[in-house]
Amino acid sequence: MLRILHVTGGMDRGGLETLLVNLHKHIDRSKIQFDYLIQAKKPQAYEEDIKQLGGIVYRTSTKGKDYFRYKRFLNEFFERHPEHKIVHGHLPNYAAIYLSEAKKHGKIAIVHSHNTKSPEIKDALIRIINYPVRYIADYFFACSPQAGIDHYGRKVNIRFLHNGIDSETYRFSEDIRRGIRRSRGIQSDNTLILGHVGRLDFQKNHKFLVSVFKCIHEKMPDSKLWLIGRGTLEEDIHAQVHSLGLDDAADFIGVVSNVNEYLMGMDAFVFPSVFEGLGIALIEAEASGLPCFVSEAIQDEAVVSDRVARMSLKDSPKAWAERIIAARTCNGRELYADTVKNAGFDIKQVAHELQEFYLSLV
């Protein structure tokens, strides 16, 4: 059996982590097994899933910022674990460190970019951090062309792997919609629910989202906002919601295992990211047939249905709100799981593609 070591920051319910676990579920585990090397000290949401799938979660004793301790840890780790023939890295900024140590121990090195560059980080710094990996990694993966270019430049051969989802799981059901809305105390089928799935951090732009919802709520006082996810800015978003008098209208749902059901319960999905590698949450929302309103930062590859409307972050929250309200009627939602599948984003297809690639290397 071929064992692959995936290097990530953690294995909580984020887009990357969900992708890895879904791939893990759909590969042929009689041929390939996934293990994970993470930097998180706290228990992670997906650890039990990984254990049930036959994988192992390892933790680093230090992080990449502590360069010399990190290198020593990696050297000792790879010495103890010769079973991993391939190291697939999902932390591009530290890839030059852990992949160079992996190659010293005869591993095949893969680096995978899941995001475009952040406007908070200067281009020169990105180039300095990521430049060495061009001469270390054996293979380069990215979720979109821009995500690859931003991290590796234009001269390397980048392989694009779709952020696949189990599209059938997201197929719209009126019964599920009604059930999840009732579970959150919403009795009327006509109550407008605005939703978002993503970490509460700078990238996802929740402050703008809350401002959009405030404009909607002024016109539709019974409307609700569902925020799925957690993050470093959670307290800040709570404070903003409170200052705008939206405490009873905004529902901080947190991290859940049934995102598909919440998407079915929503009436509009808003994704105003400042930057985005692809946006797997958008693919999920499209599979559920939701009208989606996204920023210009969303990559073209993520727009696979006619339910997506692009808007500029230079537009006012009021302009976003007006467009969302005007497009709230949405029929035929159950058809869009097929749209996503036909666009190549079904996890079974993606897992088979990655599996065949791994096996070809050995």
Short mmCIF file of C-alpha atoms in Angstrom, two decimals:
data_model
loop_
_atom_site.label_atom_id
_atom_site.label_comp_id
_atom_site.label_asym_id
_atom_site.label_seq_id
_atom_site.Cartn_x
_atom_site.Cartn_y
_atom_site.Cartn_z
CA MET A 1 0.00 0.00 0.00
CA LEU A 2 1.21 3.48 -0.89
CA ARG A 3 1.09 5.92 2.05
CA ILE A 4 0.92 9.66 1.34
CA LEU A 5 1.81 12.26 3.97
CA HIS A 6 -0.24 15.48 3.70
CA VAL A 7 1.30 18.49 5.45
CA THR A 8 -1.30 21.03 6.64
CA GLY A 9 -1.83 23.62 9.35
CA GLY A 10 -4.69 21.65 10.92
CA MET A 11 -7.65 19.40 10.14
CA ASP A 12 -10.67 21.39 11.31
CA ARG A 13 -13.68 21.88 9.02
CA GLY A 14 -12.23 24.35 6.53
CA GLY A 15 -12.31 24.19 2.74
CA LEU A 16 -8.89 22.57 2.30
CA GLU A 17 -9.42 20.15 5.17
CA THR A 18 -12.83 19.10 3.88
CA LEU A 19 -11.36 18.52 0.44
CA LEU A 20 -8.62 16.27 1.85
CA VAL A 21 -11.05 14.20 3.92
CA ASN A 22 -13.42 13.85 0.98
CA LEU A 23 -10.52 12.70 -1.21
CA HIS A 24 -9.52 10.29 1.55
CA LYS A 25 -13.03 8.83 1.60
CA HIS A 26 -13.15 8.29 -2.16
CA ILE A 27 -9.70 6.95 -3.01
CA ASP A 28 -9.18 3.20 -3.17
CA ARG A 29 -7.81 2.67 0.33
CA SER A 30 -6.65 -0.83 -0.53
CA LYS A 31 -4.06 0.89 -2.74
CA ILE A 32 -3.46 4.29 -1.13
CA GLN A 33 -3.66 5.60 2.43
CA PHE A 34 -3.42 9.19 3.68
CA ASP A 35 -1.64 10.37 6.83
CA TYR A 36 -1.41 13.97 8.03
CA LEU A 37 1.30 16.10 9.62
CA ILE A 38 -0.32 19.15 11.25
CA GLN A 39 0.78 22.13 13.32
CA ALA A 40 -2.36 22.41 15.48
CA LYS A 41 -2.02 21.31 19.10
CA LYS A 42 -5.75 21.19 19.89
CA PRO A 43 -7.98 18.25 18.83
CA GLN A 44 -9.21 18.74 15.28
CA ALA A 45 -12.74 18.19 13.97
CA TYR A 46 -11.70 15.65 11.34
CA GLU A 47 -9.39 13.51 13.47
CA GLU A 48 -12.02 10.87 14.20
CA ASP A 49 -12.95 10.67 10.50
CA ILE A 50 -9.30 10.19 9.59
CA LYS A 51 -8.90 7.45 12.18
CA GLN A 52 -11.96 5.61 10.85
CA LEU A 53 -10.55 5.86 7.33
CA GLY A 54 -7.30 4.23 8.48
CA GLY A 55 -5.17 7.38 8.47
CA ILE A 56 -2.88 8.75 11.19
CA VAL A 57 -2.57 12.36 12.37
CA TYR A 58 0.91 13.44 13.49
CA ARG A 59 1.71 16.78 15.12
CA THR A 60 4.81 18.93 14.78
CA SER A 61 6.57 19.91 17.97
CA THR A 62 7.27 23.33 16.46
CA LYS A 63 6.23 25.56 13.53
CA GLY A 64 7.95 26.78 10.39
CA LYS A 65 8.66 30.19 11.91
CA ASP A 66 11.19 28.53 14.21
CA TYR A 67 13.38 27.52 11.28
CA PHE A 68 16.12 25.43 12.89
CA ARG A 69 13.89 23.58 15.39
CA TYR A 70 11.42 22.88 12.57
CA LYS A 71 14.16 21.40 10.37
CA ARG A 72 15.41 19.20 13.22
CA PHE A 73 11.91 17.95 13.91
CA LEU A 74 11.33 17.17 10.23
CA ASN A 75 14.63 15.36 9.87
CA GLU A 76 13.82 13.14 12.86
CA PHE A 77 10.23 12.63 11.71
CA PHE A 78 11.20 11.45 8.22
CA GLU A 79 13.85 9.18 9.72
CA ARG A 80 11.14 7.48 11.81
CA HIS A 81 8.63 7.25 8.97
CA PRO A 82 10.14 5.69 5.84
CA GLU A 83 6.65 4.41 4.91
CA HIS A 84 5.68 7.73 3.34
CA LYS A 85 6.92 7.63 -0.24
CA ILE A 86 5.20 10.90 -1.21
CA VAL A 87 4.91 14.14 0.77
CA HIS A 88 2.08 16.38 -0.44
CA GLY A 89 2.38 19.84 1.09
CA HIS A 90 -0.50 22.28 1.53
CA LEU A 91 1.44 25.01 3.36
CA PRO A 92 3.18 26.85 0.49
CA ASN A 93 4.94 29.40 2.69
CA TYR A 94 6.83 26.67 4.59
CA ALA A 95 7.12 24.25 1.69
CA ALA A 96 10.77 25.01 0.99
CA ILE A 97 11.61 23.81 4.50
CA TYR A 98 9.56 20.62 4.86
CA LEU A 99 9.92 19.49 1.25
CA SER A 100 13.69 19.92 1.24
CA GLU A 101 13.89 17.70 4.34
CA ALA A 102 11.52 15.21 2.72
CA LYS A 103 13.70 14.96 -0.37
CA LYS A 104 16.80 14.35 1.75
CA HIS A 105 15.04 11.18 2.87
CA GLY A 106 14.14 10.07 -0.65
CA LYS A 107 10.53 11.27 -0.72
CA ILE A 108 8.70 12.55 -3.78
CA ALA A 109 7.81 16.18 -3.05
CA ILE A 110 4.52 17.83 -4.09
CA VAL A 111 3.51 21.40 -3.23
CA HIS A 112 -0.12 22.50 -3.54
CA SER A 113 -1.43 26.08 -3.61
CA HIS A 114 -5.00 26.59 -2.43
CA ASN A 115 -5.07 30.37 -2.47
CA THR A 116 -4.12 33.45 -4.41
CA LYS A 117 -1.89 36.07 -2.81
CA SER A 118 -3.26 38.17 0.01
CA PRO A 119 -3.31 41.96 -0.50
CA GLU A 120 -2.00 42.19 3.07
CA ILE A 121 1.30 40.61 1.98
CA LYS A 122 3.62 42.44 -0.39
CA ASP A 123 4.50 40.75 -3.69
CA ALA A 124 8.22 40.91 -2.91
CA LEU A 125 7.73 38.98 0.33
CA ILE A 126 5.68 36.29 -1.44
CA ARG A 127 8.43 35.86 -4.04
CA ILE A 128 11.13 35.60 -1.38
CA ILE A 129 9.20 32.99 0.62
CA ASN A 130 8.05 30.87 -2.30
CA TYR A 131 10.92 31.21 -4.78
CA PRO A 132 13.14 28.39 -3.41
CA VAL A 133 10.35 25.80 -3.65
CA ARG A 134 10.51 26.05 -7.46
CA TYR A 135 13.84 24.24 -7.27
CA ILE A 136 12.82 21.79 -4.53
CA ALA A 137 9.37 20.38 -5.33
CA ASP A 138 9.04 17.64 -7.92
CA TYR A 139 5.43 18.51 -8.77
CA PHE A 140 3.28 21.62 -8.43
CA PHE A 141 -0.48 21.58 -7.85
CA ALA A 142 -2.97 24.45 -7.64
CA CYS A 143 -6.73 24.85 -7.37
CA SER A 144 -6.76 27.53 -10.09
CA PRO A 145 -4.29 29.07 -12.56
CA GLN A 146 -3.94 32.28 -10.54
CA ALA A 147 -3.33 30.38 -7.30
CA GLY A 148 -0.48 28.57 -9.04
CA ILE A 149 1.04 31.65 -10.65
CA ASP A 150 0.93 33.67 -7.43
CA HIS A 151 2.94 31.08 -5.54
CA TYR A 152 5.18 29.46 -8.15
CA GLY A 153 5.44 31.93 -11.04
CA ARG A 154 4.77 31.21 -14.71
CA LYS A 155 7.77 29.03 -15.54
CA VAL A 156 6.91 25.85 -13.65
CA ASN A 157 4.56 23.14 -14.90
CA ILE A 158 1.44 23.47 -12.74
CA ARG A 159 -1.15 20.72 -12.47
CA PHE A 160 -4.68 21.88 -11.69
CA LEU A 161 -6.80 19.78 -9.37
CA HIS A 162 -10.46 20.70 -8.94
CA ASN A 163 -11.69 21.27 -5.39
CA GLY A 164 -14.15 18.42 -5.62
CA ILE A 165 -17.29 17.94 -3.54
CA ASP A 166 -19.78 15.12 -3.09
CA SER A 167 -22.24 16.87 -5.39
CA GLU A 168 -25.11 14.48 -4.68
CA THR A 169 -24.99 15.42 -1.00
CA TYR A 170 -25.76 19.02 -1.94
CA ARG A 171 -28.70 18.25 -4.22
CA PHE A 172 -31.56 20.46 -3.05
CA SER A 173 -34.40 18.94 -1.04
CA GLU A 174 -37.46 20.90 0.04
CA ASP A 175 -37.92 18.63 3.05
CA ILE A 176 -34.35 19.21 4.24
CA ARG A 177 -34.76 22.94 3.66
CA ARG A 178 -37.87 23.12 5.78
CA GLY A 179 -36.35 20.95 8.51
CA ILE A 180 -33.14 22.94 8.95
CA ARG A 181 -35.04 26.24 8.99
CA ARG A 182 -37.40 24.95 11.69
CA SER A 183 -34.40 23.74 13.72
CA ARG A 184 -33.14 27.35 13.82
CA GLY A 185 -36.54 28.68 14.89
CA ILE A 186 -37.66 29.96 11.48
CA GLN A 187 -41.28 29.00 10.95
CA SER A 188 -42.08 30.89 7.76
CA ASP A 189 -41.03 29.58 4.36
CA ASN A 190 -40.95 33.19 3.15
CA THR A 191 -38.32 34.49 5.58
CA LEU A 192 -35.24 35.54 3.57
CA ILE A 193 -32.07 33.86 4.84
CA LEU A 194 -28.74 35.23 3.72
CA GLY A 195 -25.85 32.85 4.26
CA HIS A 196 -22.09 32.47 4.22
CA VAL A 197 -19.70 29.56 4.82
CA GLY A 198 -16.10 30.33 5.67
CA ARG A 199 -13.52 31.17 8.32
CA LEU A 200 -14.18 34.42 10.15
CA ASP A 201 -11.01 36.18 9.07
CA PHE A 202 -9.85 39.04 6.89
CA GLN A 203 -9.90 37.07 3.64
CA LYS A 204 -13.62 36.29 3.79
CA ASN A 205 -14.63 39.94 4.41
CA HIS A 206 -17.41 39.37 6.94
CA LYS A 207 -17.56 43.02 7.95
CA PHE A 208 -18.69 43.93 4.46
CA LEU A 209 -21.13 41.02 4.48
CA VAL A 210 -22.72 42.21 7.74
CA SER A 211 -23.05 45.71 6.26
CA VAL A 212 -24.86 44.22 3.26
CA PHE A 213 -27.18 42.31 5.56
CA LYS A 214 -27.92 45.47 7.55
CA CYS A 215 -29.25 47.08 4.35
CA ILE A 216 -31.38 44.01 3.63
CA HIS A 217 -32.70 43.87 7.16
CA GLU A 218 -33.82 47.49 7.02
CA LYS A 219 -36.12 46.60 4.10
CA MET A 220 -37.00 43.09 5.30
CA PRO A 221 -37.09 43.11 9.12
CA ASP A 222 -37.77 39.37 9.37
CA SER A 223 -34.66 38.43 7.33
CA LYS A 224 -31.87 36.37 8.91
CA LEU A 225 -28.12 35.96 8.46
CA TRP A 226 -26.51 32.54 8.90
CA LEU A 227 -22.73 32.55 9.44
CA ILE A 228 -21.14 29.10 9.32
CA GLY A 229 -17.55 28.87 10.53
CA ARG A 230 -15.23 30.23 13.19
CA GLY A 231 -12.09 32.29 13.11
CA THR A 232 -9.83 34.93 14.60
CA LEU A 233 -12.24 37.80 13.91
CA GLU A 234 -15.29 36.18 15.49
CA GLU A 235 -15.36 38.62 18.43
CA ASP A 236 -15.01 41.58 16.06
CA ILE A 237 -17.92 40.38 13.93
CA HIS A 238 -20.04 39.82 17.01
CA ALA A 239 -19.28 43.39 18.11
CA GLN A 240 -20.24 44.76 14.69
CA VAL A 241 -23.51 42.81 14.70
CA HIS A 242 -24.31 44.16 18.18
CA SER A 243 -23.47 47.75 17.24
CA LEU A 244 -25.86 47.55 14.26
CA GLY A 245 -28.67 46.13 16.39
CA LEU A 246 -28.68 42.79 14.57
CA ASP A 247 -28.21 40.43 17.51
CA ASP A 248 -31.60 38.76 16.99
CA ALA A 249 -31.18 38.54 13.23
CA ALA A 250 -27.61 37.19 12.88
CA ASP A 251 -27.05 33.54 13.76
CA PHE A 252 -23.45 32.50 14.43
CA ILE A 253 -23.80 28.79 13.71
CA GLY A 254 -20.12 27.86 14.05
CA VAL A 255 -18.51 24.73 12.63
CA VAL A 256 -21.01 22.05 11.58
CA SER A 257 -20.90 18.72 9.78
CA ASN A 258 -24.12 19.32 7.80
CA VAL A 259 -23.20 22.38 5.74
CA ASN A 260 -25.20 20.91 2.86
CA GLU A 261 -28.42 21.15 4.86
CA TYR A 262 -27.77 24.77 5.86
CA LEU A 263 -27.15 25.69 2.23
CA MET A 264 -30.51 24.20 1.31
CA GLY A 265 -32.12 26.32 4.02
CA MET A 266 -30.64 29.56 2.66
CA ASP A 267 -32.17 31.84 0.02
CA ALA A 268 -28.97 33.60 -1.07
CA PHE A 269 -25.26 32.92 -0.63
CA VAL A 270 -22.91 35.89 -0.31
CA PHE A 271 -19.15 35.46 -0.83
CA PRO A 272 -17.41 38.86 -0.77
CA SER A 273 -13.84 37.56 -0.38
CA VAL A 274 -10.90 39.95 -0.63
CA PHE A 275 -8.87 37.17 -2.27
CA GLU A 276 -9.62 33.53 -3.02
CA GLY A 277 -7.78 30.56 -4.49
CA LEU A 278 -10.97 29.03 -5.81
CA GLY A 279 -13.76 29.04 -3.23
CA ILE A 280 -14.95 25.50 -2.51
CA ALA A 281 -17.83 26.91 -0.44
CA LEU A 282 -19.10 28.59 -3.61
CA ILE A 283 -19.02 25.26 -5.49
CA GLU A 284 -21.09 23.74 -2.69
CA ALA A 285 -23.57 26.62 -2.80
CA GLU A 286 -23.90 26.26 -6.57
CA ALA A 287 -24.56 22.54 -6.19
CA SER A 288 -27.48 23.38 -3.90
CA GLY A 289 -28.87 25.74 -6.56
CA LEU A 290 -28.48 28.90 -4.48
CA PRO A 291 -28.33 32.37 -6.03
CA CYS A 292 -24.73 33.39 -5.27
CA PHE A 293 -23.35 36.91 -5.02
CA VAL A 294 -19.56 37.03 -5.15
CA SER A 295 -16.73 39.54 -5.31
CA GLU A 296 -14.45 40.03 -8.30
CA ALA A 297 -11.75 38.13 -6.35
CA ILE A 298 -13.49 34.81 -7.06
CA GLN A 299 -11.67 32.82 -9.76
CA ASP A 300 -13.46 32.16 -13.05
CA GLU A 301 -12.99 28.42 -12.57
CA ALA A 302 -15.36 28.51 -9.56
CA VAL A 303 -18.25 29.95 -11.56
CA VAL A 304 -19.88 26.86 -13.05
CA SER A 305 -23.57 27.81 -13.01
CA ASP A 306 -25.87 30.63 -14.07
CA ARG A 307 -26.76 31.31 -10.45
CA VAL A 308 -23.59 33.34 -9.78
CA ALA A 309 -23.61 37.15 -9.92
CA ARG A 310 -20.29 38.99 -9.70
CA MET A 311 -20.17 42.34 -7.92
CA SER A 312 -17.39 44.77 -7.09
CA LEU A 313 -16.30 45.44 -3.53
CA LYS A 314 -16.20 49.07 -4.63
CA ASP A 315 -20.00 48.92 -4.89
CA SER A 316 -21.84 49.97 -1.77
CA PRO A 317 -23.41 47.43 0.62
CA LYS A 318 -26.74 48.97 -0.39
CA ALA A 319 -26.10 48.10 -4.05
CA TRP A 320 -25.31 44.50 -3.09
CA ALA A 321 -28.44 44.35 -0.93
CA GLU A 322 -30.71 45.63 -3.68
CA ARG A 323 -29.43 43.07 -6.16
CA ILE A 324 -29.82 40.24 -3.64
CA ILE A 325 -33.40 41.20 -2.81
CA ALA A 326 -34.30 41.46 -6.50
CA ALA A 327 -33.03 37.92 -7.20
CA ARG A 328 -34.51 36.06 -4.26
CA THR A 329 -36.96 33.97 -6.33
CA CYS A 330 -35.19 30.73 -7.24
CA ASN A 331 -36.77 27.64 -8.77
CA GLY A 332 -35.30 24.36 -10.03
CA ARG A 333 -32.59 24.20 -7.37
CA GLU A 334 -32.44 20.40 -7.44
CA LEU A 335 -30.96 20.45 -10.97
CA TYR A 336 -27.71 22.19 -10.05
CA ALA A 337 -25.95 19.23 -8.44
CA ASP A 338 -25.70 17.86 -11.98
CA THR A 339 -24.31 21.18 -13.22
CA VAL A 340 -21.46 20.97 -10.71
CA LYS A 341 -20.83 17.31 -11.48
CA ASN A 342 -20.71 17.97 -15.22
CA ALA A 343 -18.21 20.79 -14.65
CA GLY A 344 -15.73 18.25 -13.23
CA PHE A 345 -16.10 19.09 -9.55
CA ASP A 346 -17.53 15.79 -8.36
CA ILE A 347 -15.26 14.31 -5.70
CA LYS A 348 -15.33 10.81 -7.18
CA GLN A 349 -13.86 12.08 -10.43
CA VAL A 350 -11.25 14.22 -8.67
CA ALA A 351 -10.22 11.42 -6.28
CA HIS A 352 -9.73 9.00 -9.18
CA GLU A 353 -7.61 11.56 -11.03
CA LEU A 354 -5.38 12.15 -8.01
CA GLN A 355 -5.15 8.44 -7.22
CA GLU A 356 -3.95 7.60 -10.72
CA PHE A 357 -1.37 10.38 -10.50
CA TYR A 358 0.03 9.08 -7.19
CA LEU A 359 0.22 5.52 -8.48
CA SER A 360 2.00 6.66 -11.64
CA LEU A 361 4.84 8.10 -9.53
CA VAL A 362 5.80 4.78 -7.97
#
